[in-house]
Every structure is written in C-alpha cells, then in structure tokens.
PDB file of N, CA and C in Angstrom:
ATOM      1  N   UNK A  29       1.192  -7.726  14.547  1.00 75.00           N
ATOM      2  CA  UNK A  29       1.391  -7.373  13.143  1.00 75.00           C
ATOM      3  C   UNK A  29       0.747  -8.453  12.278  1.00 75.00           C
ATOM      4  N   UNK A  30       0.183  -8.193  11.313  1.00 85.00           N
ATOM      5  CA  UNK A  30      -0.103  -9.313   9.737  1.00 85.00           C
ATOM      6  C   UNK A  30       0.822  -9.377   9.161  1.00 85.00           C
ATOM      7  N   UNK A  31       0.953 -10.775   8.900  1.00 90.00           N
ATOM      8  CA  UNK A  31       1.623 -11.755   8.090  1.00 90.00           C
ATOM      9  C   UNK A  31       0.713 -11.500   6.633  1.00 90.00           C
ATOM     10  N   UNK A  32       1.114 -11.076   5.413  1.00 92.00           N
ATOM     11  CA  UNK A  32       0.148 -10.925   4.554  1.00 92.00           C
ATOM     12  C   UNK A  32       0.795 -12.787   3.849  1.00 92.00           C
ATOM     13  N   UNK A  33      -0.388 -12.973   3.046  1.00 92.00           N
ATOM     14  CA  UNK A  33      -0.372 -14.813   2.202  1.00 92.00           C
ATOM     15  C   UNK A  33       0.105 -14.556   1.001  1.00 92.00           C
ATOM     16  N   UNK A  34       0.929 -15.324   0.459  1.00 92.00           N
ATOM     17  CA  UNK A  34       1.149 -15.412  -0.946  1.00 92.00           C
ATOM     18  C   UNK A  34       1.648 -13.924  -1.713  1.00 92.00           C
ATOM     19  N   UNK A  35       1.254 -13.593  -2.779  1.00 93.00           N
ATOM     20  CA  UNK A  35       1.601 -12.284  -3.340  1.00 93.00           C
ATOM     21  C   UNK A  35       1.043 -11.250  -2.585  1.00 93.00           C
ATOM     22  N   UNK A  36       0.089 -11.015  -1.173  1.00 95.00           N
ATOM     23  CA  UNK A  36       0.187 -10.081  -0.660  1.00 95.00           C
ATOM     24  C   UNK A  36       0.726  -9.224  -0.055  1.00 95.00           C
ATOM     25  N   UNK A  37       0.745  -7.761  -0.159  1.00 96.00           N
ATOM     26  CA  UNK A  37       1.694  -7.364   0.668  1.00 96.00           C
ATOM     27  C   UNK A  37       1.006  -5.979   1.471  1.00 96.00           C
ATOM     28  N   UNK A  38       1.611  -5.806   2.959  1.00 95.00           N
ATOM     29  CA  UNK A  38       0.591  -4.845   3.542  1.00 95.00           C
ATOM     30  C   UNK A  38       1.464  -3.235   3.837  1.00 95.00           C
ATOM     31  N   UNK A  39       0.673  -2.266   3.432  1.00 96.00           N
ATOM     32  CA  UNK A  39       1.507  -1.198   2.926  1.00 96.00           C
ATOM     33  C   UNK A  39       1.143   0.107   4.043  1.00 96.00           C
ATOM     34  N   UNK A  40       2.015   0.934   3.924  1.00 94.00           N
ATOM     35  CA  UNK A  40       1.316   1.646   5.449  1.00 94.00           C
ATOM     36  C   UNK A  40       1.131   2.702   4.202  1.00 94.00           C
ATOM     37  N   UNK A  41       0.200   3.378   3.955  1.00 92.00           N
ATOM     38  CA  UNK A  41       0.226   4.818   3.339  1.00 92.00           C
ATOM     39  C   UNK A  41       0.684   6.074   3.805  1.00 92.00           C
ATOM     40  N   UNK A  42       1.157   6.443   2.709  1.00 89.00           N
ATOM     41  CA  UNK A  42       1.602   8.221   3.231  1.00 89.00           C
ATOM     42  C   UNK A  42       0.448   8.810   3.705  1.00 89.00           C
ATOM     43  N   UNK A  43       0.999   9.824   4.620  1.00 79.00           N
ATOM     44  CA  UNK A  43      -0.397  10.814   5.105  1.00 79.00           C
ATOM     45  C   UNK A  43      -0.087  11.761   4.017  1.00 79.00           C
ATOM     46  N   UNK A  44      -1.539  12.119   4.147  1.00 66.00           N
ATOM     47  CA  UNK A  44      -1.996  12.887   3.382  1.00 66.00           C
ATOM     48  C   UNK A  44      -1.497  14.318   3.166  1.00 66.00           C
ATOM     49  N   UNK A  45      -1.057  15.365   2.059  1.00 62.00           N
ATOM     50  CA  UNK A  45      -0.455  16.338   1.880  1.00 62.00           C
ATOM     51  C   UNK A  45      -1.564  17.444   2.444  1.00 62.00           C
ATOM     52  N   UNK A  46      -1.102  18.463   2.950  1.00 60.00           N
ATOM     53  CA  UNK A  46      -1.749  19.802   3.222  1.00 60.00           C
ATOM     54  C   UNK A  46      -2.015  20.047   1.913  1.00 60.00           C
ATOM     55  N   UNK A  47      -3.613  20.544   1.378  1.00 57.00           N
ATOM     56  CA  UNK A  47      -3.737  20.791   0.050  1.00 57.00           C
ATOM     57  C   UNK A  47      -3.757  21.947   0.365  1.00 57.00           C
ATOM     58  N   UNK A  48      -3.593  23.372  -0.043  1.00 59.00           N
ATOM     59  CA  UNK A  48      -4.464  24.942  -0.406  1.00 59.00           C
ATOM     60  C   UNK A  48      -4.681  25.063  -1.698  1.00 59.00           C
ATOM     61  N   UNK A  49      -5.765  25.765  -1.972  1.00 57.00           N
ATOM     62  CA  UNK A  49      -6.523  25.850  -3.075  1.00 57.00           C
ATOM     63  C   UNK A  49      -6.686  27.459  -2.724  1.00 57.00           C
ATOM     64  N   UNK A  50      -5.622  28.521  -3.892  1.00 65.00           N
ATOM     65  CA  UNK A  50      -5.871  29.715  -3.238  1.00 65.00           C
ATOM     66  C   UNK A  50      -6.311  30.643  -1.719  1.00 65.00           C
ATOM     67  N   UNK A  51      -5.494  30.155  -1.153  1.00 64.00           N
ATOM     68  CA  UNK A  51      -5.419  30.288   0.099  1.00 64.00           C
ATOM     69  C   UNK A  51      -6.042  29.505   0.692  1.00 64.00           C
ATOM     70  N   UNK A  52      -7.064  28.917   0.451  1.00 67.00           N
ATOM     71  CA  UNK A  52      -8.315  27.873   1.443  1.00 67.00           C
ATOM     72  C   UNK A  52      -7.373  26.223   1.600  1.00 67.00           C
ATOM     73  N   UNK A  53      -7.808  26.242   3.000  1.00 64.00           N
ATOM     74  CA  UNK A  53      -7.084  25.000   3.435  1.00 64.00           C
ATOM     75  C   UNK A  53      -8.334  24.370   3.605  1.00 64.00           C
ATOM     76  N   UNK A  54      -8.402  22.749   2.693  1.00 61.00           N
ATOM     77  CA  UNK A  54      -9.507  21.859   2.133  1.00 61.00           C
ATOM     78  C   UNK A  54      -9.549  20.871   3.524  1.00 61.00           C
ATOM     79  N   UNK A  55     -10.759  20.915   3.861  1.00 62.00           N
ATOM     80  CA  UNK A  55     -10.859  19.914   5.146  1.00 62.00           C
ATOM     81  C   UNK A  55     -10.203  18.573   4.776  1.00 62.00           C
ATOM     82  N   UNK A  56     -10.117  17.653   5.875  1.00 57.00           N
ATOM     83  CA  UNK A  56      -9.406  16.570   5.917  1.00 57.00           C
ATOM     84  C   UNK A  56     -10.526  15.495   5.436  1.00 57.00           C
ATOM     85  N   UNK A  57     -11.998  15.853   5.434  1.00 57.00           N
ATOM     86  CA  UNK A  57     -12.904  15.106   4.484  1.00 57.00           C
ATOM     87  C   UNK A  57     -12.823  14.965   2.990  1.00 57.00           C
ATOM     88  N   UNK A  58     -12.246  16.208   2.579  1.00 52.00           N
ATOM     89  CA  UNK A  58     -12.044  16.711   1.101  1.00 52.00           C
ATOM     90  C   UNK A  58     -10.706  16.272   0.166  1.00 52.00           C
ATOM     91  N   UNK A  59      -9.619  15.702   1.675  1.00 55.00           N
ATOM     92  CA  UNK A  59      -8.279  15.505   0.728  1.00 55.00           C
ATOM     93  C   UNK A  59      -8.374  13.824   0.179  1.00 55.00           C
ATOM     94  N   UNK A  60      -7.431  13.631  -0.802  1.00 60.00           N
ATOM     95  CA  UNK A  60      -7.706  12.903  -1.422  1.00 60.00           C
ATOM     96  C   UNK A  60      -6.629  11.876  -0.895  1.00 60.00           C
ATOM     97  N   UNK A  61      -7.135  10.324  -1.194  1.00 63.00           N
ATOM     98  CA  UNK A  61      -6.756   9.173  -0.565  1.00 63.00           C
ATOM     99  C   UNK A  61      -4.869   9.091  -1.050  1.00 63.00           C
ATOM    100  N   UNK A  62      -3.624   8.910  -0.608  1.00 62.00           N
ATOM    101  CA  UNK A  62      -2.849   9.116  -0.560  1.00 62.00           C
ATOM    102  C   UNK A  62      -2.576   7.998  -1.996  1.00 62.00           C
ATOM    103  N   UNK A  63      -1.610   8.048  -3.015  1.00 89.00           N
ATOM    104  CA  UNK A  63      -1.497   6.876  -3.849  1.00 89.00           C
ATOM    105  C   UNK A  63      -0.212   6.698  -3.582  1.00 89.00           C
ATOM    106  N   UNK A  64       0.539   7.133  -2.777  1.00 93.00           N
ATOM    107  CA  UNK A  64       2.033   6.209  -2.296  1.00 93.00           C
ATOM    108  C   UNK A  64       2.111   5.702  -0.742  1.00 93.00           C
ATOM    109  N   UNK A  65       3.079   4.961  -0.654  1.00 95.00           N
ATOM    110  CA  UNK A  65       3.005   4.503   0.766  1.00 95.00           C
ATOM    111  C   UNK A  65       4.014   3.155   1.009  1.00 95.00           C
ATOM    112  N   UNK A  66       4.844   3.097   2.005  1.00 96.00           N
ATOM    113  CA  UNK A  66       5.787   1.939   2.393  1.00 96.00           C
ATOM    114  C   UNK A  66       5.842   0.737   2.546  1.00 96.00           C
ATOM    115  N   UNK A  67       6.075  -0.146   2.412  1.00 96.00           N
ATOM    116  CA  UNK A  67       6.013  -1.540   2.129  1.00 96.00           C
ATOM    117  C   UNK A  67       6.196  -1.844   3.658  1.00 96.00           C
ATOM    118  N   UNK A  68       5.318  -2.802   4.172  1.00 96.00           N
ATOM    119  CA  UNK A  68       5.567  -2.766   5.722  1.00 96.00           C
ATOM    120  C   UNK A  68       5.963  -4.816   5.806  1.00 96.00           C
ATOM    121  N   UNK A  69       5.105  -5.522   4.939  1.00 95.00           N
ATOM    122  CA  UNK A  69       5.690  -6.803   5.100  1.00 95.00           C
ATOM    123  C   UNK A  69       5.185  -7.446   3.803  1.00 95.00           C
ATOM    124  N   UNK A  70       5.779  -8.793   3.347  1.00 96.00           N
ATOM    125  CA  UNK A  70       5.176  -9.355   2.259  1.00 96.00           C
ATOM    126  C   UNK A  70       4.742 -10.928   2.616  1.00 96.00           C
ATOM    127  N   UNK A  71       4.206 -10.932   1.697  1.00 94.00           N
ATOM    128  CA  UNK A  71       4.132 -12.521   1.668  1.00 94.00           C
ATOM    129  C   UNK A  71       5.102 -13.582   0.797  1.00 94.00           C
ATOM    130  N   UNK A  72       4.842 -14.573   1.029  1.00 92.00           N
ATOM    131  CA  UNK A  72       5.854 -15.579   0.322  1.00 92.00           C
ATOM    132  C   UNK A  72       6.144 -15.797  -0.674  1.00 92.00           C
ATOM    133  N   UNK A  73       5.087 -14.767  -1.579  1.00 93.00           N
ATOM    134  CA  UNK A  73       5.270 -14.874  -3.122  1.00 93.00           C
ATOM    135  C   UNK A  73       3.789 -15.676  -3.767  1.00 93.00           C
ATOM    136  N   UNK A  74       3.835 -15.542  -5.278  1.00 90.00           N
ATOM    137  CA  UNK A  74       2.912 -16.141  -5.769  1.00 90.00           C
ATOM    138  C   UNK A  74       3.205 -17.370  -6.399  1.00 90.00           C
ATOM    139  N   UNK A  75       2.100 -18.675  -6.060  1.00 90.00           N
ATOM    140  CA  UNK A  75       2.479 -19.854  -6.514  1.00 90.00           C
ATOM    141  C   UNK A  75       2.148 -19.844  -7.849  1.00 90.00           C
ATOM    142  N   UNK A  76       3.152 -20.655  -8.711  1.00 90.00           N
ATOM    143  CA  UNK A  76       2.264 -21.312 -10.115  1.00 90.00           C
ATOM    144  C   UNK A  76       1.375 -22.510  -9.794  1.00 90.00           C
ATOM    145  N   UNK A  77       0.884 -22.704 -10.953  1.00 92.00           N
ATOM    146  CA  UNK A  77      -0.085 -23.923 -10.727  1.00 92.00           C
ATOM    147  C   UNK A  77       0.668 -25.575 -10.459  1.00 92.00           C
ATOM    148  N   UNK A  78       2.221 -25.423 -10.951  1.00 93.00           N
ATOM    149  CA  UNK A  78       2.778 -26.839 -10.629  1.00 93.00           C
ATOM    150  C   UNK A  78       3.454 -26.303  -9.136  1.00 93.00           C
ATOM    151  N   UNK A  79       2.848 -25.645  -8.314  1.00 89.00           N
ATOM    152  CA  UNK A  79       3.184 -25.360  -6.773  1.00 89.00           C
ATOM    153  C   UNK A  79       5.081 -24.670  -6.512  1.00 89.00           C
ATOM    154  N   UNK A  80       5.297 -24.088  -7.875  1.00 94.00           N
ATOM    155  CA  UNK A  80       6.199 -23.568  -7.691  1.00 94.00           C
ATOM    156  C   UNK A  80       6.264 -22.072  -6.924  1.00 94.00           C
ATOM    157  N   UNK A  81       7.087 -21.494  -6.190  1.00 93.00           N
ATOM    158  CA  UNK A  81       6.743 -20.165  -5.875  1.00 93.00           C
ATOM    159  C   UNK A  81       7.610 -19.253  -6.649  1.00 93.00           C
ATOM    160  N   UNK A  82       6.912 -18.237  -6.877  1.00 92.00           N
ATOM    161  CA  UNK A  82       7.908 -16.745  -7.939  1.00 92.00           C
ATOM    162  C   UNK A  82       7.921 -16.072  -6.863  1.00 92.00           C
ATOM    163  N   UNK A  83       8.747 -15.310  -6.643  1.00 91.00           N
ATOM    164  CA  UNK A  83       9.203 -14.401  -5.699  1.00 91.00           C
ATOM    165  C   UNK A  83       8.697 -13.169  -5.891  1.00 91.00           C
ATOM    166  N   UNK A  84       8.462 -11.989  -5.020  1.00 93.00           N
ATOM    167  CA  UNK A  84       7.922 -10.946  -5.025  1.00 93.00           C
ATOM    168  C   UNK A  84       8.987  -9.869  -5.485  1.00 93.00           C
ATOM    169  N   UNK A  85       8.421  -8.931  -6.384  1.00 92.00           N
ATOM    170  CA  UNK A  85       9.455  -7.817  -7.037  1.00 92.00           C
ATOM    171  C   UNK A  85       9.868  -6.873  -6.038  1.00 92.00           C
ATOM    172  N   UNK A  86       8.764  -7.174  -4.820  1.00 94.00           N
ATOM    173  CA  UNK A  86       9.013  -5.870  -4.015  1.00 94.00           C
ATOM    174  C   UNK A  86       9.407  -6.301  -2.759  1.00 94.00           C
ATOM    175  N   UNK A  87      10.240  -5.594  -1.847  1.00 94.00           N
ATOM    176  CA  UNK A  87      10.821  -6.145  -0.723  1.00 94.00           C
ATOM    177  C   UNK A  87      10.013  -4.841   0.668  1.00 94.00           C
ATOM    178  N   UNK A  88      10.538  -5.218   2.339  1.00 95.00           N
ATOM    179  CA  UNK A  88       9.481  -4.230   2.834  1.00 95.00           C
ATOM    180  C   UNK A  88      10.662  -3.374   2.931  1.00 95.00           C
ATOM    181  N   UNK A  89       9.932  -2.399   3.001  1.00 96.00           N
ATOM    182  CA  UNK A  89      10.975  -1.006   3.498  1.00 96.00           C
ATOM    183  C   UNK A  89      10.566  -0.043   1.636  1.00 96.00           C
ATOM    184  N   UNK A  90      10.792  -0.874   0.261  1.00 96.00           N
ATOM    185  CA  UNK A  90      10.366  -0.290  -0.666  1.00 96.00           C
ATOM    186  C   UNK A  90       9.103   0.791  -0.683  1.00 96.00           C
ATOM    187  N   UNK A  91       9.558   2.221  -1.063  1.00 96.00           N
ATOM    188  CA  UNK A  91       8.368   3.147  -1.512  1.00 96.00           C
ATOM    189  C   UNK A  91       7.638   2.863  -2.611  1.00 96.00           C
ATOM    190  N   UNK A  92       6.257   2.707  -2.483  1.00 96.00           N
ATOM    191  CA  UNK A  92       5.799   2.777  -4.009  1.00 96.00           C
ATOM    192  C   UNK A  92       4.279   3.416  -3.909  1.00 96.00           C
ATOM    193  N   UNK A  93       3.909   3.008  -5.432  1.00 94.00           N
ATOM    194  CA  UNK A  93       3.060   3.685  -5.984  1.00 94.00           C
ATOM    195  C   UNK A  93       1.882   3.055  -6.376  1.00 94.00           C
ATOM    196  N   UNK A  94       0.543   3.424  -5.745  1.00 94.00           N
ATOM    197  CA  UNK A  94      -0.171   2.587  -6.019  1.00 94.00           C
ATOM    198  C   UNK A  94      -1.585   2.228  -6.169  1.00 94.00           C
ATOM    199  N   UNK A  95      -2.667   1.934  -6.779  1.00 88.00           N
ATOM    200  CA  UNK A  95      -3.698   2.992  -7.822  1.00 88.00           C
ATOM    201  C   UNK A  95      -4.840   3.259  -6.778  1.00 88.00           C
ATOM    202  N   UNK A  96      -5.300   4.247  -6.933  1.00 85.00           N
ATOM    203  CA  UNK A  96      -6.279   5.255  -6.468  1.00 85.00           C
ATOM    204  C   UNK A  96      -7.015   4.074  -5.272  1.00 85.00           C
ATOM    205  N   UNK A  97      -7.734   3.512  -5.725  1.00 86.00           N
ATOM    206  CA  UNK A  97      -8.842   2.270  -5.164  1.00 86.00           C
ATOM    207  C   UNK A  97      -7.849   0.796  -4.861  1.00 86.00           C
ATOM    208  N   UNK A  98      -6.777   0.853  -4.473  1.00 89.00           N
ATOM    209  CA  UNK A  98      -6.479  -0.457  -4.166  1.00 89.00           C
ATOM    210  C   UNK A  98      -6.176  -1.220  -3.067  1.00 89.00           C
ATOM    211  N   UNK A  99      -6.247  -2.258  -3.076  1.00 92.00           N
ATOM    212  CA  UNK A  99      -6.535  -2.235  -1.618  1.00 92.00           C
ATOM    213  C   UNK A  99      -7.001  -2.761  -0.307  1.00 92.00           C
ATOM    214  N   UNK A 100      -7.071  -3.617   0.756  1.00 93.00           N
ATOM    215  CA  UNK A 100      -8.159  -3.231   1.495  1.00 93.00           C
ATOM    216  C   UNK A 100      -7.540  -2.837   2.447  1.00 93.00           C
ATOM    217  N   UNK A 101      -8.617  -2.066   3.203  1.00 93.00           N
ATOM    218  CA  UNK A 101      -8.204  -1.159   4.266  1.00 93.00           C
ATOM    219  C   UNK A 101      -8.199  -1.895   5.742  1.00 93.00           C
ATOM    220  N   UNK A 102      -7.212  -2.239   6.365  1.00 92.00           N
ATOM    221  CA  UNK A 102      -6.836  -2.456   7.824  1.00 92.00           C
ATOM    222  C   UNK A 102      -6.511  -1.626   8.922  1.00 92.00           C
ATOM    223  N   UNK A 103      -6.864  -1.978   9.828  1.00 91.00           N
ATOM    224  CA  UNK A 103      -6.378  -1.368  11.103  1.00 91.00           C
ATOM    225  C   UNK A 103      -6.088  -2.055  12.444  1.00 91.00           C
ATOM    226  N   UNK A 104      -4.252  -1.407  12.431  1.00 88.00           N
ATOM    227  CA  UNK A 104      -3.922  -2.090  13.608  1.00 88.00           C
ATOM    228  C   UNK A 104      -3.126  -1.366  14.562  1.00 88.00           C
ATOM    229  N   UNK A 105      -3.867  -1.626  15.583  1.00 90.00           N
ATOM    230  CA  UNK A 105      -3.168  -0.533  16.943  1.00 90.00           C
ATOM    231  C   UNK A 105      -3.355   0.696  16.298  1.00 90.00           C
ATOM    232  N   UNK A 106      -4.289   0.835  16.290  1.00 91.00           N
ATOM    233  CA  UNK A 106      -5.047   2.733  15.998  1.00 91.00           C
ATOM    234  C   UNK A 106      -4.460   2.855  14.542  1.00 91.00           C
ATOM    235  N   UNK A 107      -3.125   2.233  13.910  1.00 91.00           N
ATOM    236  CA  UNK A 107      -2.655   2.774  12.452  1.00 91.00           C
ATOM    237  C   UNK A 107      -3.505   2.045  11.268  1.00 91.00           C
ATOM    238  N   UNK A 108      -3.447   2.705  10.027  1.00 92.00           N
ATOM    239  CA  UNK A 108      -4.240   2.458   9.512  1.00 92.00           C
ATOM    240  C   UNK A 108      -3.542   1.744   8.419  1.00 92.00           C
ATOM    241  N   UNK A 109      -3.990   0.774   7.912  1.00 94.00           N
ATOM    242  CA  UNK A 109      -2.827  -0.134   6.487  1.00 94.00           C
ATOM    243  C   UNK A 109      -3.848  -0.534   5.491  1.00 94.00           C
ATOM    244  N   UNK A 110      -2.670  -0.902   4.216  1.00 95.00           N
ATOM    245  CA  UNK A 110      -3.795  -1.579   3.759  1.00 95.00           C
ATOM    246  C   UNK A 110      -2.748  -2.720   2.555  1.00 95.00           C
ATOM    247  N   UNK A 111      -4.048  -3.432   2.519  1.00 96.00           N
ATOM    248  CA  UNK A 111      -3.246  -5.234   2.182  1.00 96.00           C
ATOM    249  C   UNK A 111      -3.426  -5.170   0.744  1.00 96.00           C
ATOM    250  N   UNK A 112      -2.846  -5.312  -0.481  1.00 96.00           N
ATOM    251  CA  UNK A 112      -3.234  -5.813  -1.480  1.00 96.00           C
ATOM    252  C   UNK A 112      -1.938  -7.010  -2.430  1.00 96.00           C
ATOM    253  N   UNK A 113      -2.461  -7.060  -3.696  1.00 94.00           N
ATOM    254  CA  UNK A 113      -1.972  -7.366  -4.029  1.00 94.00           C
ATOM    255  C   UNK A 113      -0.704  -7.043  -4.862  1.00 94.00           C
ATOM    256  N   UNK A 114       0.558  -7.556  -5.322  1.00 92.00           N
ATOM    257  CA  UNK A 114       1.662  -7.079  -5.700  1.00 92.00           C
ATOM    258  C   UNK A 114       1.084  -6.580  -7.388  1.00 92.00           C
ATOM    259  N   UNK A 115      -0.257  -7.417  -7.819  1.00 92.00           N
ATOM    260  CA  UNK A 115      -0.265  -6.733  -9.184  1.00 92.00           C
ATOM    261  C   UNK A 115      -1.287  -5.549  -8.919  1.00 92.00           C
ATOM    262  N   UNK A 116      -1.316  -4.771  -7.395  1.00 93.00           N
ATOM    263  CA  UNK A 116      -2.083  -3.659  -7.893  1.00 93.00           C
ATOM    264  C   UNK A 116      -1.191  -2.628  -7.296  1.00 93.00           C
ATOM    265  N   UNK A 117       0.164  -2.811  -7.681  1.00 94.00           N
ATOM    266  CA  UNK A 117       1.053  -1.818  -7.212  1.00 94.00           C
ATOM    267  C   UNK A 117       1.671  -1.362  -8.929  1.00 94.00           C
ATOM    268  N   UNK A 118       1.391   0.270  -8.897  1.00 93.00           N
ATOM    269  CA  UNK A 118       1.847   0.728 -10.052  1.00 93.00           C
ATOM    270  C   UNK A 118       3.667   0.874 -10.388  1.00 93.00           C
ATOM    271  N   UNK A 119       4.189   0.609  -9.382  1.00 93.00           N
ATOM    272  CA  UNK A 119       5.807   1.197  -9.258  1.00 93.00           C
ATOM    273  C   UNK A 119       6.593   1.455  -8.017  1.00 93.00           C
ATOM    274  N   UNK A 120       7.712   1.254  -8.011  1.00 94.00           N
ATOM    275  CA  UNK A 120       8.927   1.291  -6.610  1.00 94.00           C
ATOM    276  C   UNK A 120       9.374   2.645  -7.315  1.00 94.00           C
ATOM    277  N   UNK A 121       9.299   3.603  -5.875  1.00 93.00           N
ATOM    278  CA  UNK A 121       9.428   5.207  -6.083  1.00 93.00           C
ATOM    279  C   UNK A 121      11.122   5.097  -5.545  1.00 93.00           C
ATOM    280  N   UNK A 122      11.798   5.670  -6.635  1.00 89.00           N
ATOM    281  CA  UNK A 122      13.420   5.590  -5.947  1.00 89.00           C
ATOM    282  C   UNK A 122      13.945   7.246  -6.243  1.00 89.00           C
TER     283      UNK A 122
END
C-alpha cells in the first residue's frame, strides 16, 4: 500500500455508472471519469512554514467529491487509485 506525504491523500474511485442514452449502452471508452470515490489513506497533514502541522479535514474511510481532472493516477495490485491533494477535493458526501 502508499503511504501518501503531507496533505496527500490516496482515494480509490467509484466505478463507473452504467450510462444509457435512449436505450444505447455507451462503451466503457465513452463513460465518463468517476468524480466521487473513498478515502483509502492520508497523510500527516500540511505543514506551515514555522514547521507546524494542520491536520487533515478528511479522515480514510470518508466519501467524497472530487473535480473532474484531479489527481494522479496510480496503480496497485491491478486496482486503480489516485493521489492528490486535500485542496483538490470538492466535499465529504454524507
């Protein structure tokens, strides 16, 4: 597993919804990149500049929400994740 650094945190994404579009079922090239997905681990938080640490808003196990392109994309043991940062998460889905 990754240990994500500092304010990172590594998120497993939802799979992707069955789209139909009037009956037509849209290939799996065509569906669109998932924007929610589970909090799988964090990091230690973000330092200030006098080496203090702020704690992360989000804990793992939290659902959230989170923008179109963010991101980077990992892969471990065939699953697919992806690492970013806590300020490119739009919201905790409750």
């Amino acid at each position: 597993m990754i240990r994500p650094l500092g304010e990172k945190v590594l998120v497993k994404p939802a799979e992707p919804k069955e789209v139909k579009k009037g009956g037509i079922i849209i290939p799996d090239t065509a569906k669109e990149k998932p924007q929610e997905g589970e909090i799988i681990a964090v990091g230690t938080g973000k330092r200030t500049e006098d080496g203090k640490i702020i704690a992360l808003d989000v804990k793992v196990g939290d659902k959230i929400l989170f923008g179109k392109y963010s991101g980077t994309e990992a892969k471990i043991d065939d699953v697919e994740y992806l690492i970013m940062s806590q300020d490119d998460i739009l919201g905790i889905i409750e």
